[in-house]
Short mmCIF file of C-alpha atoms in Angstrom, two decimals:
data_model
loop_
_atom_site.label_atom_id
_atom_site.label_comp_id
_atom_site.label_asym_id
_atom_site.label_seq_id
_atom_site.Cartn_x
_atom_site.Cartn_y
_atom_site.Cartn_z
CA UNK A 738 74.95 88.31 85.91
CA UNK A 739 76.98 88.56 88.86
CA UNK A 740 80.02 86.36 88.92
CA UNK A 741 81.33 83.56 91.35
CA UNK A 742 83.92 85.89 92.07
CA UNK A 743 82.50 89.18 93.01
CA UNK A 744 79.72 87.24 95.16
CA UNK A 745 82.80 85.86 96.98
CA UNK A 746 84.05 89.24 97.64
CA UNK A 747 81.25 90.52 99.15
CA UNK A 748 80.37 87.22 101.43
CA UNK A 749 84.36 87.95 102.44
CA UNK A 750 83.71 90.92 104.86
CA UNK A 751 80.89 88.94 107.14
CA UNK A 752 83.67 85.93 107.96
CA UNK A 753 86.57 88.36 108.68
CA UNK A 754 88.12 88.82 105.63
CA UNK A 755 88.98 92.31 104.65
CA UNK A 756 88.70 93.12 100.88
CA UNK A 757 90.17 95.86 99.31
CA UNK A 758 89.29 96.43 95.62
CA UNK A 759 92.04 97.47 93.16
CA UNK A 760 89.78 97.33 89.69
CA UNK A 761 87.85 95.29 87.68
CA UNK A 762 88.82 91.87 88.57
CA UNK A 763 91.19 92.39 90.75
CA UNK A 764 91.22 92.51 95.06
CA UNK A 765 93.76 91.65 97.58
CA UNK A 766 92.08 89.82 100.78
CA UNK A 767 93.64 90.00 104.44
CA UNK A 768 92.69 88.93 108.27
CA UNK A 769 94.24 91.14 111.03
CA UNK A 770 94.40 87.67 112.79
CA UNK A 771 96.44 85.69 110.25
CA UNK A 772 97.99 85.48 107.12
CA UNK A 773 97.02 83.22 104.00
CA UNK A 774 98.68 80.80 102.17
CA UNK A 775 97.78 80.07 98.89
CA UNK A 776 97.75 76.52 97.00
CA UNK A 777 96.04 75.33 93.53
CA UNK A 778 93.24 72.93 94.14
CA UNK A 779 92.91 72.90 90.12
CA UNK A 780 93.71 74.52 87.03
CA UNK A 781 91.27 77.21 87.82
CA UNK A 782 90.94 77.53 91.77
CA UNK A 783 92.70 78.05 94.61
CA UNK A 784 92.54 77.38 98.38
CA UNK A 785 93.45 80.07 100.69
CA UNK A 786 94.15 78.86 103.69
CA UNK A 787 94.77 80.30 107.12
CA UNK A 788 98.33 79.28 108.67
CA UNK A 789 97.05 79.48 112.15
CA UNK A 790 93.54 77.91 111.30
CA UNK A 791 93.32 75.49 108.65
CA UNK A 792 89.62 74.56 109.13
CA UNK A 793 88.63 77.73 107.90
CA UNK A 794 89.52 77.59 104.12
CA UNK A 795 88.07 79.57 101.27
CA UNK A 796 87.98 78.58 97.52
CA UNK A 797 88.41 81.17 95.06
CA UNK A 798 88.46 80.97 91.52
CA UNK A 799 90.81 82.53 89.04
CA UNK A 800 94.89 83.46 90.22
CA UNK A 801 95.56 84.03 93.91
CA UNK A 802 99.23 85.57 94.46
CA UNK A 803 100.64 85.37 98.36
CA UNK A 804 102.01 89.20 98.41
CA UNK A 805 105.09 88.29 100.55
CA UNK A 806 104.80 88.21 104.57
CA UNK A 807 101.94 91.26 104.49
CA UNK A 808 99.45 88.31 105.54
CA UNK A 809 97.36 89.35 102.09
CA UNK A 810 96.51 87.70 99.00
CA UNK A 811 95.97 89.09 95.68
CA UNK A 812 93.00 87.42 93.82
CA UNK A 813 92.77 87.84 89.80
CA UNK A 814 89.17 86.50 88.34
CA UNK A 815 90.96 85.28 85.23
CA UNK A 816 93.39 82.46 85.24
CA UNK A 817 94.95 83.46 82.29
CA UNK A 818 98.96 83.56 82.51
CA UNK A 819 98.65 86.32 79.60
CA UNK A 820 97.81 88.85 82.66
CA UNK A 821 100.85 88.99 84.35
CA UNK A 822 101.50 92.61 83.68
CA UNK A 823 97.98 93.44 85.19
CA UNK A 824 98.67 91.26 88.38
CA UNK A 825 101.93 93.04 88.44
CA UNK A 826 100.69 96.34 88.32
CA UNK A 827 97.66 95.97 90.83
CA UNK A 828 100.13 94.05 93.52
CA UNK A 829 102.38 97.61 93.17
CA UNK A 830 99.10 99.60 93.30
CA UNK A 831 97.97 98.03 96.76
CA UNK A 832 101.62 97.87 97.95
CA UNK A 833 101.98 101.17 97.69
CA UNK A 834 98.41 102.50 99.40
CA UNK A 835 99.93 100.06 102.23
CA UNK A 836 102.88 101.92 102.03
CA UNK A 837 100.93 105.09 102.22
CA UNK A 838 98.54 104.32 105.18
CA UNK A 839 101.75 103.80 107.24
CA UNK A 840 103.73 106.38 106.52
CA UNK A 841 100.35 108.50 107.35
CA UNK A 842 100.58 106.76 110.65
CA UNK A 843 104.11 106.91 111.59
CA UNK A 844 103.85 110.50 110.59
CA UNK A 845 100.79 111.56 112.25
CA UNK A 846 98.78 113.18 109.59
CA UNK A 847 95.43 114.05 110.37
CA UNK A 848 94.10 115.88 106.74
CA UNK A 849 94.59 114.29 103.42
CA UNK A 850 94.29 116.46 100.32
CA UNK A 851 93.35 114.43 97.52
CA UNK A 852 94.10 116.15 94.48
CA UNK A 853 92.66 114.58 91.65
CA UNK A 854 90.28 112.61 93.36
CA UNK A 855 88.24 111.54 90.46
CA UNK A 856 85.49 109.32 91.79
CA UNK A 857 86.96 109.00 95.29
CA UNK A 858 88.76 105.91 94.48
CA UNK A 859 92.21 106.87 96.23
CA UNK A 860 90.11 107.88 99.37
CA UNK A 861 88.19 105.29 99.67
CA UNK A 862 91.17 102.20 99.86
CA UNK A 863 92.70 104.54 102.81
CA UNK A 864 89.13 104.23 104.64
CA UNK A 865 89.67 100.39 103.59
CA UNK A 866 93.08 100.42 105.16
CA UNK A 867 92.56 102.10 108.49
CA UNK A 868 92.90 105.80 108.00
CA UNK A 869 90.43 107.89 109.79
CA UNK A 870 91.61 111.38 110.11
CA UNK A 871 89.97 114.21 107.77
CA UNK A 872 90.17 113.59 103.60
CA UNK A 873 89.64 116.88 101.49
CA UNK A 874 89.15 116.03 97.59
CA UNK A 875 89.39 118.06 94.81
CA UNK A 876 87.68 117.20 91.50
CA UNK A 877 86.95 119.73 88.88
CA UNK A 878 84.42 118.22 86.20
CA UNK A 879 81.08 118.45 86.71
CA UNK A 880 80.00 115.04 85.91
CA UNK A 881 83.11 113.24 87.68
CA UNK A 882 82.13 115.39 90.92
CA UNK A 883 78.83 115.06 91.09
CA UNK A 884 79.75 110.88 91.75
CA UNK A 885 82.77 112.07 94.05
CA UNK A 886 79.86 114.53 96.20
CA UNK A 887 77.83 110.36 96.47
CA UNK A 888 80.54 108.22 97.02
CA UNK A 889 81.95 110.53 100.28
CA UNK A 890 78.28 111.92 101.36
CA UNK A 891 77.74 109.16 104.51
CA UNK A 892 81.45 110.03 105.52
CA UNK A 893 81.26 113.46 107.69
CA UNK A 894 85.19 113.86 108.02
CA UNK A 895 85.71 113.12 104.37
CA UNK A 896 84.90 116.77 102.09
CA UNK A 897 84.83 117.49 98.53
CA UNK A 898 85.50 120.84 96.56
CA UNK A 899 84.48 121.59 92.76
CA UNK A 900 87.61 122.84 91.55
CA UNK A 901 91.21 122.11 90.20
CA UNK A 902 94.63 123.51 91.58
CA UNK A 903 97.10 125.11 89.51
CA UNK A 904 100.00 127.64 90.23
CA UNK A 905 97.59 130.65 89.71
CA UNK A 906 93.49 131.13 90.24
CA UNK A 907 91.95 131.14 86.85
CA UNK A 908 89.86 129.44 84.75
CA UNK A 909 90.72 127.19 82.01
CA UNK A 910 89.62 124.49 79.50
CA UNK A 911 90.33 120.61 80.77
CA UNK A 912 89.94 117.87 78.50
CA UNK A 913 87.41 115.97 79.37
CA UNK A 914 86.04 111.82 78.25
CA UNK A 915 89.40 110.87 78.98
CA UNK A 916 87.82 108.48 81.81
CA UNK A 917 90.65 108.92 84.63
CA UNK A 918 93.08 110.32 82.77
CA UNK A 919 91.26 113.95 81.75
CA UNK A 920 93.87 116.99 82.03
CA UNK A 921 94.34 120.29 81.78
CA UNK A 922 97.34 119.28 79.12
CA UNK A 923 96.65 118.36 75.54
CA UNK A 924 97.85 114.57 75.12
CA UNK A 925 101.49 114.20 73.70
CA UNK A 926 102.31 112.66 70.35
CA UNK A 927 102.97 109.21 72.49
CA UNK A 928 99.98 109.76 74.28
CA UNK A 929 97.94 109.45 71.39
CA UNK A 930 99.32 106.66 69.72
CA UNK A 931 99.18 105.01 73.63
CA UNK A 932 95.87 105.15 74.08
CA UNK A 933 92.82 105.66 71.77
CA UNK A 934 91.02 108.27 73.94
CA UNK A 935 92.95 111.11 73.93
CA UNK A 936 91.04 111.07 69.97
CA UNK A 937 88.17 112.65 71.42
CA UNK A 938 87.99 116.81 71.99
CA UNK A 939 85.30 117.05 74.49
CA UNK A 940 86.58 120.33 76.72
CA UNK A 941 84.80 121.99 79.75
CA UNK A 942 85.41 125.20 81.55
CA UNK A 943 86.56 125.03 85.14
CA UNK A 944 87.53 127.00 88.27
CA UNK A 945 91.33 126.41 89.03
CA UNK A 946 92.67 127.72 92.68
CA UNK A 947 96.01 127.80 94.18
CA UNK A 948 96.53 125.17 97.20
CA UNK A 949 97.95 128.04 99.60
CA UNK A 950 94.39 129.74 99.05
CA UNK A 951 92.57 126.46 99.64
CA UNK A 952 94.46 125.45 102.92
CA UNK A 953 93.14 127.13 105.46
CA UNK A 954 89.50 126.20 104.82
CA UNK A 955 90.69 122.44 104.51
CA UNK A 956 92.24 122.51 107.68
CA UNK A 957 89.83 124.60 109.70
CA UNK A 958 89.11 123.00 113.47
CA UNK A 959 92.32 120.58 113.19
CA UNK A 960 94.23 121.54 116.58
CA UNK A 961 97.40 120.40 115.77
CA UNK A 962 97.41 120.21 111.54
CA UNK A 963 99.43 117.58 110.24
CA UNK A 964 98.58 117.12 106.03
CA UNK A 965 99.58 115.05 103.44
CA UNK A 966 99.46 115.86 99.79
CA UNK A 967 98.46 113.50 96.98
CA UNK A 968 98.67 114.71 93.32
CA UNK A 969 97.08 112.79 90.69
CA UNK A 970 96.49 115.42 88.07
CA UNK A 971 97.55 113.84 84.66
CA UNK A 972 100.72 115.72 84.00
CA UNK A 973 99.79 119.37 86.11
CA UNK A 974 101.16 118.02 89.14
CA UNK A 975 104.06 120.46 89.47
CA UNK A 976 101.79 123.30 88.80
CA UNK A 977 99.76 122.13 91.77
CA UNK A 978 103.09 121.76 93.85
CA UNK A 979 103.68 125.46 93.09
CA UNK A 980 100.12 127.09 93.62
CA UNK A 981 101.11 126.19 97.42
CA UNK A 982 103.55 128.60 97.37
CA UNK A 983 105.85 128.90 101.07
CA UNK A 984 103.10 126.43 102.50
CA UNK A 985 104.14 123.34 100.66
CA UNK A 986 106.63 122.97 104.34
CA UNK A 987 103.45 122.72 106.19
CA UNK A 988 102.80 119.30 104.66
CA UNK A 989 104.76 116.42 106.34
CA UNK A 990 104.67 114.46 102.83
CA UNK A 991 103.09 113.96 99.50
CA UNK A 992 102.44 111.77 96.96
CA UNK A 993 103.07 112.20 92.99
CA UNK A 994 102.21 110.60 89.75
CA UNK A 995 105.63 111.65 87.76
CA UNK A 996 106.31 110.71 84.23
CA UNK A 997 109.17 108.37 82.84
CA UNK A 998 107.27 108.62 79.51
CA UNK A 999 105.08 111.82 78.89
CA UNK A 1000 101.33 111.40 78.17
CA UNK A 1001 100.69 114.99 77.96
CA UNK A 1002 102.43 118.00 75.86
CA UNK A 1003 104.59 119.86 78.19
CA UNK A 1004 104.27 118.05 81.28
CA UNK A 1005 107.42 117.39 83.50
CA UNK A 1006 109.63 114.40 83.26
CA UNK A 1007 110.28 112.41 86.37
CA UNK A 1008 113.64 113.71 86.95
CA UNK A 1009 112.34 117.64 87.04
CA UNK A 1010 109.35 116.59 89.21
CA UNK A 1011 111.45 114.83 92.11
CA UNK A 1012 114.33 117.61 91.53
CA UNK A 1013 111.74 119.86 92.48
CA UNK A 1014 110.12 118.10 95.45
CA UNK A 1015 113.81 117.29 96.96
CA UNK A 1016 114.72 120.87 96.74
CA UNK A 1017 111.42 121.80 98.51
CA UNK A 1018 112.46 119.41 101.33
CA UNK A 1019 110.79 116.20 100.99
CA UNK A 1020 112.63 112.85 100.45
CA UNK A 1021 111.85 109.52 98.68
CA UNK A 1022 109.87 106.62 100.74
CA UNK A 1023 108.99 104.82 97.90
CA UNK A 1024 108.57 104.35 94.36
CA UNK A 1025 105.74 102.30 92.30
CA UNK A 1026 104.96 101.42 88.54
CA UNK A 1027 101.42 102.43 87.99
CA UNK A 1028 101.83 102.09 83.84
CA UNK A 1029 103.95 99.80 81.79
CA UNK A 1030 104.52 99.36 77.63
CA UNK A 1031 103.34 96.02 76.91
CA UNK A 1032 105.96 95.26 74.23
CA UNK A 1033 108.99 96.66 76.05
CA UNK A 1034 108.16 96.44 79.83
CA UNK A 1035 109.26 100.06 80.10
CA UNK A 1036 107.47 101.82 82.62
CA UNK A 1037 105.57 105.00 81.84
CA UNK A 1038 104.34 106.56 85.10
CA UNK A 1039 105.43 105.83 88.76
CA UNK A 1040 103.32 106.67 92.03
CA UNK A 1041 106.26 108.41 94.15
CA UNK A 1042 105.50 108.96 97.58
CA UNK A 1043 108.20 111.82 99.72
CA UNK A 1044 108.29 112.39 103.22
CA UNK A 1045 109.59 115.88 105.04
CA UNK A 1046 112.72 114.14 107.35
CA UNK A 1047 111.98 117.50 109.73
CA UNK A 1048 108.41 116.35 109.94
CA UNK A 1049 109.36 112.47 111.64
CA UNK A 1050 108.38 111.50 114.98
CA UNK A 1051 111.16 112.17 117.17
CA UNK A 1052 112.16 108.15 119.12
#
């Protein structure tokens, strides 16, 4: 049965409200024409409430969290003060795709690679946020691509490839029934004890190609190319990074999950990763938890997004 909250979601779009999904109980709502305020009608609703308008109220319920001056709310469907570190964690999670779809702006950039697109999730809050240039995603398991190939097939100037990136073209075992976290890597010792999954030892065979031999195709008919790269490859990021070779400057920024806490068996801490990324020319814009320990707080993974200073608009 379809909840009070998800119905509200979807009624959200046809009165002006834009919705932009971060998970399973969990959205952030926004007008271009106003920002919200939120107040507690009860223990388990809120009103959000228009600044400039206050006839037109809606009633949610569940936790609504005013996310600073952006003019957007964050909406939980459980009131339950025990999920603070998921609130948390989806308010960084839309803050930083904000962050991204303006520094894609200011910047110019016209073709996307999503690398490690899984389902299409990552391209599909950019639609949500304004970005219309060209997305290319790459996905290399067969079952995970095949919903990828559905979710972008009404979207013309969004593609899709079957194949993972890596620093040489091969082909090579990935773990898979990991959900969104299979990998090339085996899971680390912490990993395991992190996260009942990595017990299973499903594997499938996949193509892997470098990103230098993968560029030219992507960008084919763009006049004036201006990409991004966005690396979400469960510890093999770096090995991405390198399979581009001398034509990692062509890309005016990028976009890394890097490690504070390793998941996966040889996969680069966070100080290696942005050591190597600095030294390649590309400079932090920001820097946001995706994964935190429970008992200690300690975050585990960070979405870093890096910018090319030689690639800004000039005033």
């Amino acid at each position: 049965m379809r909840t009070l909250y998800r119905r509200l979601l979807d009624l959200m779009p046809r009165i002006g409200v834009r919705v932009t999904d971060l998970g399973p109980g969990t959205a952030v709502v926004s007008r271009r024409d106003g920002p919200y305020r939120a107040t507690r009608a009860d223990k388990d609703t809120w009103v959000l409430r228009r600044t400039r308008d206050s006839a037109r109220d809606e009633v949610v319920q569940g936790r609504a969290v005013r996310l600073g001056d952006t003019g957007s709310v964050l909406l939980m469907d459980s009131p339950d003060r025990q999920d603070e570190r998921r609130l948390q964690l989806a308010a960084a999670e839309y803050l930083c795709t904000q962050h991204v779809a303006a520094m894609l702006e200011l910047y110019g950039v016209n073709c996307v690679f999503d690398v490690g697109a899984n389902t299409g999730q990552y391209a599909k809050r950019l639609r949500g946020l304004g970005y219309s240039g060209r997305i290319v995603s790459f996905e290399p398991t067969s079952e995970t691509f095949a919903r990828l190939a559905r979710a972008a097939a009404d979207d013309p100037d969004w593609h899709v490839v079957q194949c993972g990136l890596g620093r040489e073209e091969t082909t090579a075992e990935i773990h898979i029934g990991w959900q969104t976290m299979n990998s090339l890597l085996p899971a680390s010792d912490y990993g395991k004890g992190r996260y009942s999954r990595f017990a299973k030892a499903d594997t499938e065979e996949i193509r892997v190609r470098r990103l230098a031999d993968v560029m030219d195709e992507a960008l084919d008919g763009l006049t004036d190319p201006r990409p991004y790269l966005k690396m979400d490859t469960q510890g093999y990021d770096l090995e991405v990074f390198a399979g581009a070779g001398e034509r990692i400057a062509e890309f005016t920024g990028m976009q890394s999950e890097v490690a504070v806490l390793r998941l996966y068996e040889g996969s680069p801490g966070m100080g290696e990763a942005v050591a190597t990324y600095e030294a390649a020319g590309f400079g932090i814009t920001g820097m946001y938890p995706v994964t935190r320990e429970a008992a200690t707080g300690r975050v585990i993974e960070f979405d870093c997004v890096l910018m090319r200073a030689d690639a800004a608009p000039t005033p």
